[in-house]
Coordinates of C-alpha atoms and ligand atoms in Angstrom, one line a residue:
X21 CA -40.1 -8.1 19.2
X22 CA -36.5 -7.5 20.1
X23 CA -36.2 -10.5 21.8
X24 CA -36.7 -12.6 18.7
X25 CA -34.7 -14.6 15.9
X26 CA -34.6 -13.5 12.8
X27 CA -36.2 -16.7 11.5
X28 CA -39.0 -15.7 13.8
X29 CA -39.4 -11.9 13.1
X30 CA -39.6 -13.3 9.1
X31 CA -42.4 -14.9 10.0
X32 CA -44.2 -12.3 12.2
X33 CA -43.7 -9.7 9.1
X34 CA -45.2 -12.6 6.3
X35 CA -47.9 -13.1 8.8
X36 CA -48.3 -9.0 9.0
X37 CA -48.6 -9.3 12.9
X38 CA -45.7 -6.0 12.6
X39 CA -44.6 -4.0 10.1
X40 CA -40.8 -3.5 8.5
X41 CA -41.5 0.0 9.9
X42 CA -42.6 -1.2 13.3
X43 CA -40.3 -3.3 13.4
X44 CA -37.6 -0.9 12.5
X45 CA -38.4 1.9 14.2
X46 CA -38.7 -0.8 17.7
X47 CA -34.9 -1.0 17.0
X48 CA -33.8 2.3 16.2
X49 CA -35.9 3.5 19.5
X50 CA -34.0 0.9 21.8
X51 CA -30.4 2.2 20.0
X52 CA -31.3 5.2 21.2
X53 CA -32.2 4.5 24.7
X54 CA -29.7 1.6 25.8
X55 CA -26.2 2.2 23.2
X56 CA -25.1 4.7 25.3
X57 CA -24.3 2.1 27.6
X58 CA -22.4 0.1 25.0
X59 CA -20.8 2.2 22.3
X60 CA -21.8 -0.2 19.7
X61 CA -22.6 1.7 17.2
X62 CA -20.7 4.6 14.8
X63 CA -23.1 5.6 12.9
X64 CA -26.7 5.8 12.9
X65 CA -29.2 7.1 9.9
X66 CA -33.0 6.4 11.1
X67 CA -34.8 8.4 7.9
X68 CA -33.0 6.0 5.4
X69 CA -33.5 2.8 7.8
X70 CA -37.5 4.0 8.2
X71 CA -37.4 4.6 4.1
X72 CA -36.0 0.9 3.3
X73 CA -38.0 -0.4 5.9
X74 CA -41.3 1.3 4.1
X75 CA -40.4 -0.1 0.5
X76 CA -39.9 -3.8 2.6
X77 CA -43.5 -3.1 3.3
X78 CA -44.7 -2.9 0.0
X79 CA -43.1 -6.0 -0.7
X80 CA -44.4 -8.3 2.0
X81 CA -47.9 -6.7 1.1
X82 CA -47.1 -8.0 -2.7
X83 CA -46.3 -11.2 -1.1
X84 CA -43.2 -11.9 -2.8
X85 CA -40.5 -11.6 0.7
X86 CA -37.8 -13.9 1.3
X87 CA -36.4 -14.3 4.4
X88 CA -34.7 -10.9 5.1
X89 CA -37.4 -9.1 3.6
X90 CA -37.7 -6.0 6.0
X91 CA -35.6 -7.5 8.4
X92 CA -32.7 -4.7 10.0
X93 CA -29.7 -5.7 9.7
X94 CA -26.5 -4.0 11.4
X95 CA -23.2 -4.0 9.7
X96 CA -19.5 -3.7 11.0
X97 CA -18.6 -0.4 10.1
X98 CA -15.4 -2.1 8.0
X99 CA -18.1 -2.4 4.5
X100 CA -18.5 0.4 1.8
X101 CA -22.4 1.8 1.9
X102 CA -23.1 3.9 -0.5
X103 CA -23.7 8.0 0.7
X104 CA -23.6 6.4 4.5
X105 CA -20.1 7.1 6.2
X106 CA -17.8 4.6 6.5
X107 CA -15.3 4.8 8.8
X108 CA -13.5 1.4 9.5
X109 CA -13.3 2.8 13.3
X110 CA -10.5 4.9 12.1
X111 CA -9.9 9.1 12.0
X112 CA -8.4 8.2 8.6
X113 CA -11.5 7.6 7.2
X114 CA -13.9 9.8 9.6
X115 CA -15.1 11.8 6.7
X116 CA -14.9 9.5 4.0
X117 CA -18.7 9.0 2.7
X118 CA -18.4 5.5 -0.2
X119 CA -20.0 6.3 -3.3
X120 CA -21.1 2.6 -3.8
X121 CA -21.8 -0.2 -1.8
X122 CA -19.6 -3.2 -0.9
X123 CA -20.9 -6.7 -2.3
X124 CA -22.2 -8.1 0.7
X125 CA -24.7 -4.8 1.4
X126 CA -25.8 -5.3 -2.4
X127 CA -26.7 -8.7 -1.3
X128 CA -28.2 -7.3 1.6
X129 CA -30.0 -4.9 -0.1
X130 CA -31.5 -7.3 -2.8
X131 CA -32.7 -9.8 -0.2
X132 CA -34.9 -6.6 1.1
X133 CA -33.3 -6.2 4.0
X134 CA -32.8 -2.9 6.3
X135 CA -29.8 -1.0 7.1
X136 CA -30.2 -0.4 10.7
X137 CA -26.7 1.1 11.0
X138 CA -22.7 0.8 11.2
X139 CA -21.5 -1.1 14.5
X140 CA -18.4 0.0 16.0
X141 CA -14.8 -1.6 15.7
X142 CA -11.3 -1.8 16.6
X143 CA -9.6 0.2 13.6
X144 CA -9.2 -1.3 10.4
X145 CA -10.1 -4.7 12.4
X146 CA -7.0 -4.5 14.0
X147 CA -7.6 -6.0 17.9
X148 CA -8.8 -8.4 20.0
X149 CA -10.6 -6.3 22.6
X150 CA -12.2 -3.1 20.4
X151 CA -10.1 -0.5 22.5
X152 CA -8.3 0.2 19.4
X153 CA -11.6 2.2 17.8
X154 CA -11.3 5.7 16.8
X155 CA -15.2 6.4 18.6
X156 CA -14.1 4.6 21.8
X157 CA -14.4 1.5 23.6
X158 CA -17.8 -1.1 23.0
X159 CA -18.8 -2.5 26.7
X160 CA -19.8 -5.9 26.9
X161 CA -23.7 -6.3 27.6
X162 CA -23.2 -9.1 29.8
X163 CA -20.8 -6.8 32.0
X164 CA -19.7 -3.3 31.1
X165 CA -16.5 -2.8 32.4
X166 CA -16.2 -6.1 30.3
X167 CA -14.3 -5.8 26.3
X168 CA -16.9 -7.4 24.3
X169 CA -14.1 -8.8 22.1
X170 CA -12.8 -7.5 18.6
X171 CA -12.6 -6.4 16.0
X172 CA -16.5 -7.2 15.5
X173 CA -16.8 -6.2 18.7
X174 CA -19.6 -3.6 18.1
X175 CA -21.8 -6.1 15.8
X176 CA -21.5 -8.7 18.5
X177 CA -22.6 -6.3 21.5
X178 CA -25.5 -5.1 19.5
X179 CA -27.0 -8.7 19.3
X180 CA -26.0 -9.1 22.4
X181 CA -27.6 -6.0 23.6
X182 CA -30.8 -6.7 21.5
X183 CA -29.9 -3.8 19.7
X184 CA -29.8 -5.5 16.1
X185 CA -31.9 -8.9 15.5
X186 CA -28.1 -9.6 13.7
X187 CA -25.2 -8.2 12.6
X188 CA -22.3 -8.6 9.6
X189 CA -18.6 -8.9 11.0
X190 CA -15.0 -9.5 9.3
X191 CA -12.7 -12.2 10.4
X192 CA -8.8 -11.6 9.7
X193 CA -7.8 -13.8 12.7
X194 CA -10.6 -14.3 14.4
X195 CA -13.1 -11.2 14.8
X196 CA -16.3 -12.6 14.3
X197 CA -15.7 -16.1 16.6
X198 CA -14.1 -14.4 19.3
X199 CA -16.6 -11.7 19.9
X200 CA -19.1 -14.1 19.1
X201 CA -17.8 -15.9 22.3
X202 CA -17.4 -13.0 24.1
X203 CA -20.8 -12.0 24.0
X204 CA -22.7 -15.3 23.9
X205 CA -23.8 -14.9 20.9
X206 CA -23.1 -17.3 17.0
X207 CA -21.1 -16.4 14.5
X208 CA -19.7 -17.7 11.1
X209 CA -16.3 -17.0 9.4
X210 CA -17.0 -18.8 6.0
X211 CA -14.5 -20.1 4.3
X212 CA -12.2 -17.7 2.4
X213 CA -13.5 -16.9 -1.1
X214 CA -17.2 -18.0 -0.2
X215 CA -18.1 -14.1 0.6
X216 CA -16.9 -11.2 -1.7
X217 CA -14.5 -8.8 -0.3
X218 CA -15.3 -6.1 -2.7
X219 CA -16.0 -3.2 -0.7
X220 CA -15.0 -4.4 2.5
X221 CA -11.6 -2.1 3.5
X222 CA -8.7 -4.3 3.0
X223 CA -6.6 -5.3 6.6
X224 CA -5.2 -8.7 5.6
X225 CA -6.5 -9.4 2.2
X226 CA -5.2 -13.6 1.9
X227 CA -7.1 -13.8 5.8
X228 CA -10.2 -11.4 5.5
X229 CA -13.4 -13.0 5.1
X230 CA -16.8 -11.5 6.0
X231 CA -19.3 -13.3 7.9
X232 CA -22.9 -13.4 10.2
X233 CA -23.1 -13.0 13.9
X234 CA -26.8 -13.8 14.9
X235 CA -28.4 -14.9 18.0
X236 CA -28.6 -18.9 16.5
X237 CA -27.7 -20.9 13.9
X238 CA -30.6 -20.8 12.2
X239 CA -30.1 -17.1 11.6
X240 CA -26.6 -17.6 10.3
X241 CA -27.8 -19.9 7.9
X242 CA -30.3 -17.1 6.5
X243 CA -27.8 -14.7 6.6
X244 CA -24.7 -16.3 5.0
X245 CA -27.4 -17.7 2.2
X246 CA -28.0 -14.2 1.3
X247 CA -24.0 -12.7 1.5
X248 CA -22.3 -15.7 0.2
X249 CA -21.1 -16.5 -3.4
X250 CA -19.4 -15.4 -6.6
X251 CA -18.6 -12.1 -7.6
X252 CA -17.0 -11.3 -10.7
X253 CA -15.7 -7.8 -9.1
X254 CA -13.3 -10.1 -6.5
X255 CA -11.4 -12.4 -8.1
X256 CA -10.7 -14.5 -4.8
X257 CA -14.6 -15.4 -4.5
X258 CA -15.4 -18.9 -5.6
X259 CA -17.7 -19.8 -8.4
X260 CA -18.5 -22.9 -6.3
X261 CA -22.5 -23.1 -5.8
X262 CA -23.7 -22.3 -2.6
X263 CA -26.1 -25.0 -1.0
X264 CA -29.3 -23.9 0.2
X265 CA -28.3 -23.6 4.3
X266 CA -31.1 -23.6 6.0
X267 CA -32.2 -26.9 4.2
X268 CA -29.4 -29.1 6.0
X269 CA -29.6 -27.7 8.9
X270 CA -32.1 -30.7 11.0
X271 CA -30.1 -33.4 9.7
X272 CA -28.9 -36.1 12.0
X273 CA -25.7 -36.4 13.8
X274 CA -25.4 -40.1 14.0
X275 CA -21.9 -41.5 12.9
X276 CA -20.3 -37.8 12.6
X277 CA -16.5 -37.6 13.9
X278 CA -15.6 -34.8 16.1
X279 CA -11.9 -34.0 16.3
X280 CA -10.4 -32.4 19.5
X281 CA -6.9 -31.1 19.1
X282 CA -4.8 -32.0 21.7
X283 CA -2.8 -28.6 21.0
X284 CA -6.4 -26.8 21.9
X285 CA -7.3 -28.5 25.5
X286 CA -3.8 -28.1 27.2
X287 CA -1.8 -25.1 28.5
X288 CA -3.4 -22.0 28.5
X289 CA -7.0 -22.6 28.2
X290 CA -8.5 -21.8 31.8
X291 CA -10.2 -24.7 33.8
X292 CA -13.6 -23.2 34.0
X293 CA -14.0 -22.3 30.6
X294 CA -12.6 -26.3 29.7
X295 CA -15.3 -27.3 31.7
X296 CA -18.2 -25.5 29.7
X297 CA -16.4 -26.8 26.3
X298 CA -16.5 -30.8 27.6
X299 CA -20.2 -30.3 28.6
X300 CA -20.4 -28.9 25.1
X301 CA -18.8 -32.1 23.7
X302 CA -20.6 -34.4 25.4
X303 CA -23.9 -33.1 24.1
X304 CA -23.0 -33.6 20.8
X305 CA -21.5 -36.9 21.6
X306 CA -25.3 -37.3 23.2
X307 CA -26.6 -36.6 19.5
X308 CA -24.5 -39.3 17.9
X309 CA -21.3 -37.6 17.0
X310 CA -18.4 -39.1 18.4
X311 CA -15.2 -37.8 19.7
X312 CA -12.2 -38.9 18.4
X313 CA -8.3 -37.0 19.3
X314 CA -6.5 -35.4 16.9
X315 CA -3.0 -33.5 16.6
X316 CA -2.4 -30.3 15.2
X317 CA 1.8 -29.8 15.5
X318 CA 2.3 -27.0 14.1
X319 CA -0.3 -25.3 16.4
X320 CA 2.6 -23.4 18.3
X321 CA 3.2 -21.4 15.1
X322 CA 0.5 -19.4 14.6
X323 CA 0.6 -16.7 16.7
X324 CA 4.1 -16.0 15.2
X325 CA 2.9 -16.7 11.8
X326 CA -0.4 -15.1 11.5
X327 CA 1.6 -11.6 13.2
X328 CA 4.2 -11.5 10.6
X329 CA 1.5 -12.0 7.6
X330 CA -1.8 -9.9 8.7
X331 CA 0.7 -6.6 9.5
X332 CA 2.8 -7.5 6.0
X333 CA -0.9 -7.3 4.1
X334 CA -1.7 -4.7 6.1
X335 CA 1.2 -2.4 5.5
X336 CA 1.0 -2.2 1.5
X337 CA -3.2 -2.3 2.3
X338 CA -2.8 0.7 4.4
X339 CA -0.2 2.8 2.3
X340 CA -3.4 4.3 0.4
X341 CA -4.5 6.2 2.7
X342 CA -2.3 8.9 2.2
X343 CA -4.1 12.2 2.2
X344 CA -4.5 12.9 -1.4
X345 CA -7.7 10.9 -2.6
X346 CA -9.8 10.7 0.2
X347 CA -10.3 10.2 3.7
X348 CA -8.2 12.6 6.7
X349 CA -5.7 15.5 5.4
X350 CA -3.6 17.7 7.5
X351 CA -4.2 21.2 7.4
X352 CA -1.7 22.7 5.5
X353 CA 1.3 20.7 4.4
X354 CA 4.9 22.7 4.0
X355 CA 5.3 19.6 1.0
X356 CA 4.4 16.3 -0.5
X357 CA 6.4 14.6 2.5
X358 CA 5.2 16.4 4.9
X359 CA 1.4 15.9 3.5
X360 CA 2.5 12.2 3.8
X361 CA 3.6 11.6 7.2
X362 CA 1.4 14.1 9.1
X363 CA -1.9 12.7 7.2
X364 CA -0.4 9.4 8.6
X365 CA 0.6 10.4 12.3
X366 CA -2.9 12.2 12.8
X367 CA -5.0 9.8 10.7
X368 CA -4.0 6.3 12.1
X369 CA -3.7 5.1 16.1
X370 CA -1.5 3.6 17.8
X371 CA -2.3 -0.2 16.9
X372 CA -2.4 0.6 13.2
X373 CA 0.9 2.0 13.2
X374 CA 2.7 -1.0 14.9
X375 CA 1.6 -3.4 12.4
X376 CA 2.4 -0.8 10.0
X377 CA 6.4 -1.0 11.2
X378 CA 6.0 -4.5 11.7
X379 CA 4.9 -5.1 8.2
X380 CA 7.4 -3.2 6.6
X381 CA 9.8 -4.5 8.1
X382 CA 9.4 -8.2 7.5
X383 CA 8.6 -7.0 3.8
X384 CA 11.8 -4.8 3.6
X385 CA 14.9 -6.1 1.7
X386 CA 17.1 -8.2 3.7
X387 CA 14.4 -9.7 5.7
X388 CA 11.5 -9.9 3.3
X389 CA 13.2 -14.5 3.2
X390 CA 13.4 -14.5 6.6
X391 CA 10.4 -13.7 8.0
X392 CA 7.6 -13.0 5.3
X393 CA 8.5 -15.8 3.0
X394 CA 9.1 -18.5 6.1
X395 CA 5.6 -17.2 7.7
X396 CA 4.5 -18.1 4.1
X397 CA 6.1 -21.4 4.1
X398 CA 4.8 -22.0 7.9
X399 CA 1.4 -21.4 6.3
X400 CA 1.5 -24.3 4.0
X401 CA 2.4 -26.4 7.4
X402 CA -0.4 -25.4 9.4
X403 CA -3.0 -25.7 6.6
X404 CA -1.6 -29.1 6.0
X405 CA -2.1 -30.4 9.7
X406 CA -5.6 -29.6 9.0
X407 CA -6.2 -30.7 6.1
X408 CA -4.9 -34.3 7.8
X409 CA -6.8 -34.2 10.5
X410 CA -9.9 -33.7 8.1
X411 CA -8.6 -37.3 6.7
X412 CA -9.9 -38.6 10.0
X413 CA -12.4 -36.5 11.3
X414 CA -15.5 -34.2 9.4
X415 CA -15.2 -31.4 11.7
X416 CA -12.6 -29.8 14.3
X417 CA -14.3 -28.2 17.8
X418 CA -12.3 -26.7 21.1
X419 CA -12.9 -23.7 22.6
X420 CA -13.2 -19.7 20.8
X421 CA -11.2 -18.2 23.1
X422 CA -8.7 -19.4 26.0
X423 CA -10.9 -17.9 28.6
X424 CA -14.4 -15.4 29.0
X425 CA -14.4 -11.9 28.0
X426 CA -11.8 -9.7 30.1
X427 CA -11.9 -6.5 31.8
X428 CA -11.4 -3.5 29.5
X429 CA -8.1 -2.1 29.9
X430 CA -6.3 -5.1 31.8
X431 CA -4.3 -5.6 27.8
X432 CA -4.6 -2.7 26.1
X433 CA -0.7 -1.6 26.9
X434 CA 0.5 -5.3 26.3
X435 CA 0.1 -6.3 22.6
X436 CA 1.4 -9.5 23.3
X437 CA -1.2 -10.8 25.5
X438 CA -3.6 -9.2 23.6
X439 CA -2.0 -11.0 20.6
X440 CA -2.2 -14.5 23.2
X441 CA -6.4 -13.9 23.0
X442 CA -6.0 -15.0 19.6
X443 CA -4.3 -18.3 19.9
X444 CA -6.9 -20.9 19.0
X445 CA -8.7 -19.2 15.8
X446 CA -5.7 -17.2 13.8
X447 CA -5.1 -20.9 12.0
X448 CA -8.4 -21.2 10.4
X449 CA -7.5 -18.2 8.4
X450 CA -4.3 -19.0 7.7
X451 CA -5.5 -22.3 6.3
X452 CA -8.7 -20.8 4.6
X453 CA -11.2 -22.9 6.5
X454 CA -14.6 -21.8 7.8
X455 CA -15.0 -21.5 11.4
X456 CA -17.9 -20.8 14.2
X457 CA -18.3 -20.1 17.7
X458 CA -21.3 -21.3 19.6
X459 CA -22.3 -20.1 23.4
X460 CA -22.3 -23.4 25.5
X461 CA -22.5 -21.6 28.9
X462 CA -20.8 -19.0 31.4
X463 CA -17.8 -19.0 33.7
X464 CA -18.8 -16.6 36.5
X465 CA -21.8 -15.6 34.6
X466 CA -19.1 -14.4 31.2
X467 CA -20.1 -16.6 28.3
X468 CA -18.2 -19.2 27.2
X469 CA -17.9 -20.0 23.5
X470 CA -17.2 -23.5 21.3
X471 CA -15.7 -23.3 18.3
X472 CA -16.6 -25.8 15.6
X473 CA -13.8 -25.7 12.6
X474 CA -15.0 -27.1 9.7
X475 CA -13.3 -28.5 5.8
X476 CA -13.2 -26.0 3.1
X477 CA -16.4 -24.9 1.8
X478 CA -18.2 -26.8 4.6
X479 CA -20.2 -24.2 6.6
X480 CA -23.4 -26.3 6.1
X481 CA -22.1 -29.0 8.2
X482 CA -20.8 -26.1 11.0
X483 CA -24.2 -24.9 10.7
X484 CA -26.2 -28.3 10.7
X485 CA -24.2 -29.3 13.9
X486 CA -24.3 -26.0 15.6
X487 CA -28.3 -25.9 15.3
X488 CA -28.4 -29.8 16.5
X489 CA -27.0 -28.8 19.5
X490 CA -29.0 -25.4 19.8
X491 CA -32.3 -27.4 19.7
X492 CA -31.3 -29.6 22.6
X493 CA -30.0 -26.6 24.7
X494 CA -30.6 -23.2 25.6
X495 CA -27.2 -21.0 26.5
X496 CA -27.9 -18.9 22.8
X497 CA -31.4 -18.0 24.2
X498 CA -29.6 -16.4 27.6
X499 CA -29.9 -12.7 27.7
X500 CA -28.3 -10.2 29.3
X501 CA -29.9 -7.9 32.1
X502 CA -30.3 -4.5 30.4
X503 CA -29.2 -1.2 32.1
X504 CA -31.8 0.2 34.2
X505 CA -32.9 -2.9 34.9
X506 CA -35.5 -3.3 32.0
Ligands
LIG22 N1 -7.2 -10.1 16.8 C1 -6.7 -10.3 15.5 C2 -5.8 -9.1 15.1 O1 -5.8 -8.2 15.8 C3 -7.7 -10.6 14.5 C4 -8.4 -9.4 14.0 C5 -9.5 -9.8 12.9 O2 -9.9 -10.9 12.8 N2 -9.8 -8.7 12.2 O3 -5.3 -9.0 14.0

């Protein structure tokens, strides 16, 4: 069972070959057994999973199941569930149990759905590796003494793993794609406003979009049709209709233009992992797309950009958590002040507090115009080079990542290289646009992922193009080797 999709587990519960419970309780059994190898999970609640999974039941007797009907369903530890801790992979908020649920669990829940548990994370999605989580590093499933990416990287390794049939990330600058890429699996960073933020806890609020990570496209599809859309309670979501996903997803390729950015394919991006991305390209070319190449100037700018913006929205994000409504207190305090900064020096790691400093800094008086408002301004530019390039071409592809998944502790005490990782999918946020990474193969047996950029609001091209190509090949059917050799 835990081998399959999720379009394929939908049909074994309508056809009543397993149970929700069966099914379930297959899951919970294999988190038990194989995630102490990976970490991948924070928390953990079987009796409520085997209790949603039992009213799933009912239903599919009754016949009336969609597609997620009793299907479990892991989610980044970053959204709100209601009496289930939720931690954000901080000590900050270690303690602090939500008394409602984010949007995109409602959504979850309503589409039947089971909460298998909450995945691990780098804190407050803060990383590129998940080092930066309060319960420890997630090891990649492919290789252990691998990072399986970040922030998502614990809903990615679960996949992975064949711990969760899927899993629901956050992207801020990349942390669905990347781990996605990481850990051959596919994810989706819609575009910003198509998924409602309420609930989810705030790093970068203008970049943070929630998304699927899945084992194909297909399954992305059937997740993002039952998280996406509007929601009065966030006033960022669009009110734009969603189109039925799944329905699009066979259509032809013929006549569609690829754009490569010549930023994306020079410098920086190791040969092997090049390689695997061509191959990628020429498949698609194979299915009637064609190639055509495209500039991005401002590409240069990102990384500088995007790390003046996220840790400015994360600083005034962050200053809530301050010991007096909920989450970590000090034992204690002399005084207000002192109830202040100690709450913050115990309650938030190392990572959190740089982009805490570096965020109030660039929003302090006397710099605030030089660096927040000209990141703001470079913003405009970058979004603008894409939104030109989408004059020519209907979709954007290079790779996730500039190279496979690296060791775990080769970056963690050099920000700036960790902050390098990032380089090829920071820009989609800043311009607002959905992205996707695809596995296309493996340099020295690490997977290799594509990324597929597409025009706002167009996931169901990303989607249509990513499950073309997954029909004709089979790198997002690889799995790992499981510990113990199972
Ligand atoms: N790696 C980026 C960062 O550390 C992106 C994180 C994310 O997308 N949540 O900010």
């Amino acid at each position: 069972m835990h081998t399959k999709t999720v379009a394929q587990l939908a049909q074994g519960l309508q056809q009543k070959e397993f149970s929700s419970v069966e099914l379930t309780q297959c899951f919970l059994e294999r988190i038990d057994a194989l995630d102490p190898f990976y970490n991948s999970f924070i928390s953990v609640n079987p009796s409520a999973a085997l209790a949603a999974a039992a009213t799933a039941d009912e239903q599919l007797t009754r016949n009336n199941a969609g597609p997620l009907t009793g299907i479990p369903i892991a989610h980044k530890d970053i959204f709100c569930t209601s009496g289930m801790r939720t931690s954000c992979g901080s000590r900050m908020l270690d303690n602090f149990v939500p008394p409602y649920d984010a949007t995109v669990i409602r959504n979850f829940g309503t589409a039947g759905a089971v909460i298998l548990g909450k995945t691990n994370m780098d804190e407050f999605a803060m990383g590129s590796s998940n080092e930066n989580s309060y319960y420890g590093p997630v090891n990649n499933p492919w290789d252990t003494s691998l990072v399986p990416g970040g922030s998502s990287g614990g809903s990615a390794a679960a996949v992975a793993a064949m711990l969760a049939p899927a899993a629901t990330g956050t992207d801020t600058g990349g942390s669905i794609r990347q781990p996605g890429a990481f850990c051959g699996i596919t994810g989706l960073k819609p575009t910003y406003g198509r998924v409602s933020r309420l609930g989810m806890v705030a790093f970068a609020s203008s970049l943070d979009q929630a998304g699927p990570l899945a084992r194909s496209a297909e399954d992305c599809a059937i997740l993002l049709g039952a998280m996406a859309g509007y929601d009065k309670l966030d006033s960022t979501s669009s009110e734009l209709p969603c189109p039925n996903y799944r329905a699009t997803l066979g259509d032809s390729l013929e006549g569609l233009r690829i754009g490569l950015p010549r930023e994306f394919f020079g410098d920086g991006l190791d040969p092997a992992t090049g390689v695997a991305i061509d191959a990628a390209l020429k498949e698609l070319e194979a299915l009637g797309a064609s190639l055509v190449e495209v500039s991005l100037p401002h590409s240069k700018l990102t990384i500088p950009t995007y790390y003046i913006i996220a840790p400015a929205e994360a600083s005034t994000n962050l200053s809530r958590f301050d010991g007096v409504r909920y989450g970590h207190r000090c034992v204690e305090p002399k005084d207000l002040h002192d109830l202040y900064t100690r709450t913050r020096e115990e309650g938030f790691g190392d990572e959190v507090k740089r982009r805490i400093l570096v965020g109030t800094y660039a929003l302090s008086a006397g710099y605030y115009d030089a660096y927040y408002k000209k990141a703001q301004q470079v913003r405009r530019l970058i979004r603008q080079d894409y939104l030109d390039c989408f004059e020519q071409v209907d979709i954007i592809a290079g790779p996730t990542t500039p190279g496979p998944a690296f060791a775990l502790g080769e970056k963690s005490n050099d920000p700036l290289a960790m902050y390098l990782e990032d380089v090829y999918t920071l820009a989609v946020n800043l311009a607002g646009l959905p992205g996707m990474s695809i596995p296309v193969g493996f340099v020295q047996d690490k997977p290799v992922g594509l990324q597929l950029i597409g025009q706002h609001f167009g996931e169901a091209r990303l989607l249509n193009v990513a499950h073309r190509y997954q029909q004709t090949t089979d790198w997002h059917l690889a799995h790992p080797a499981m510990p113990k050799g199972e």
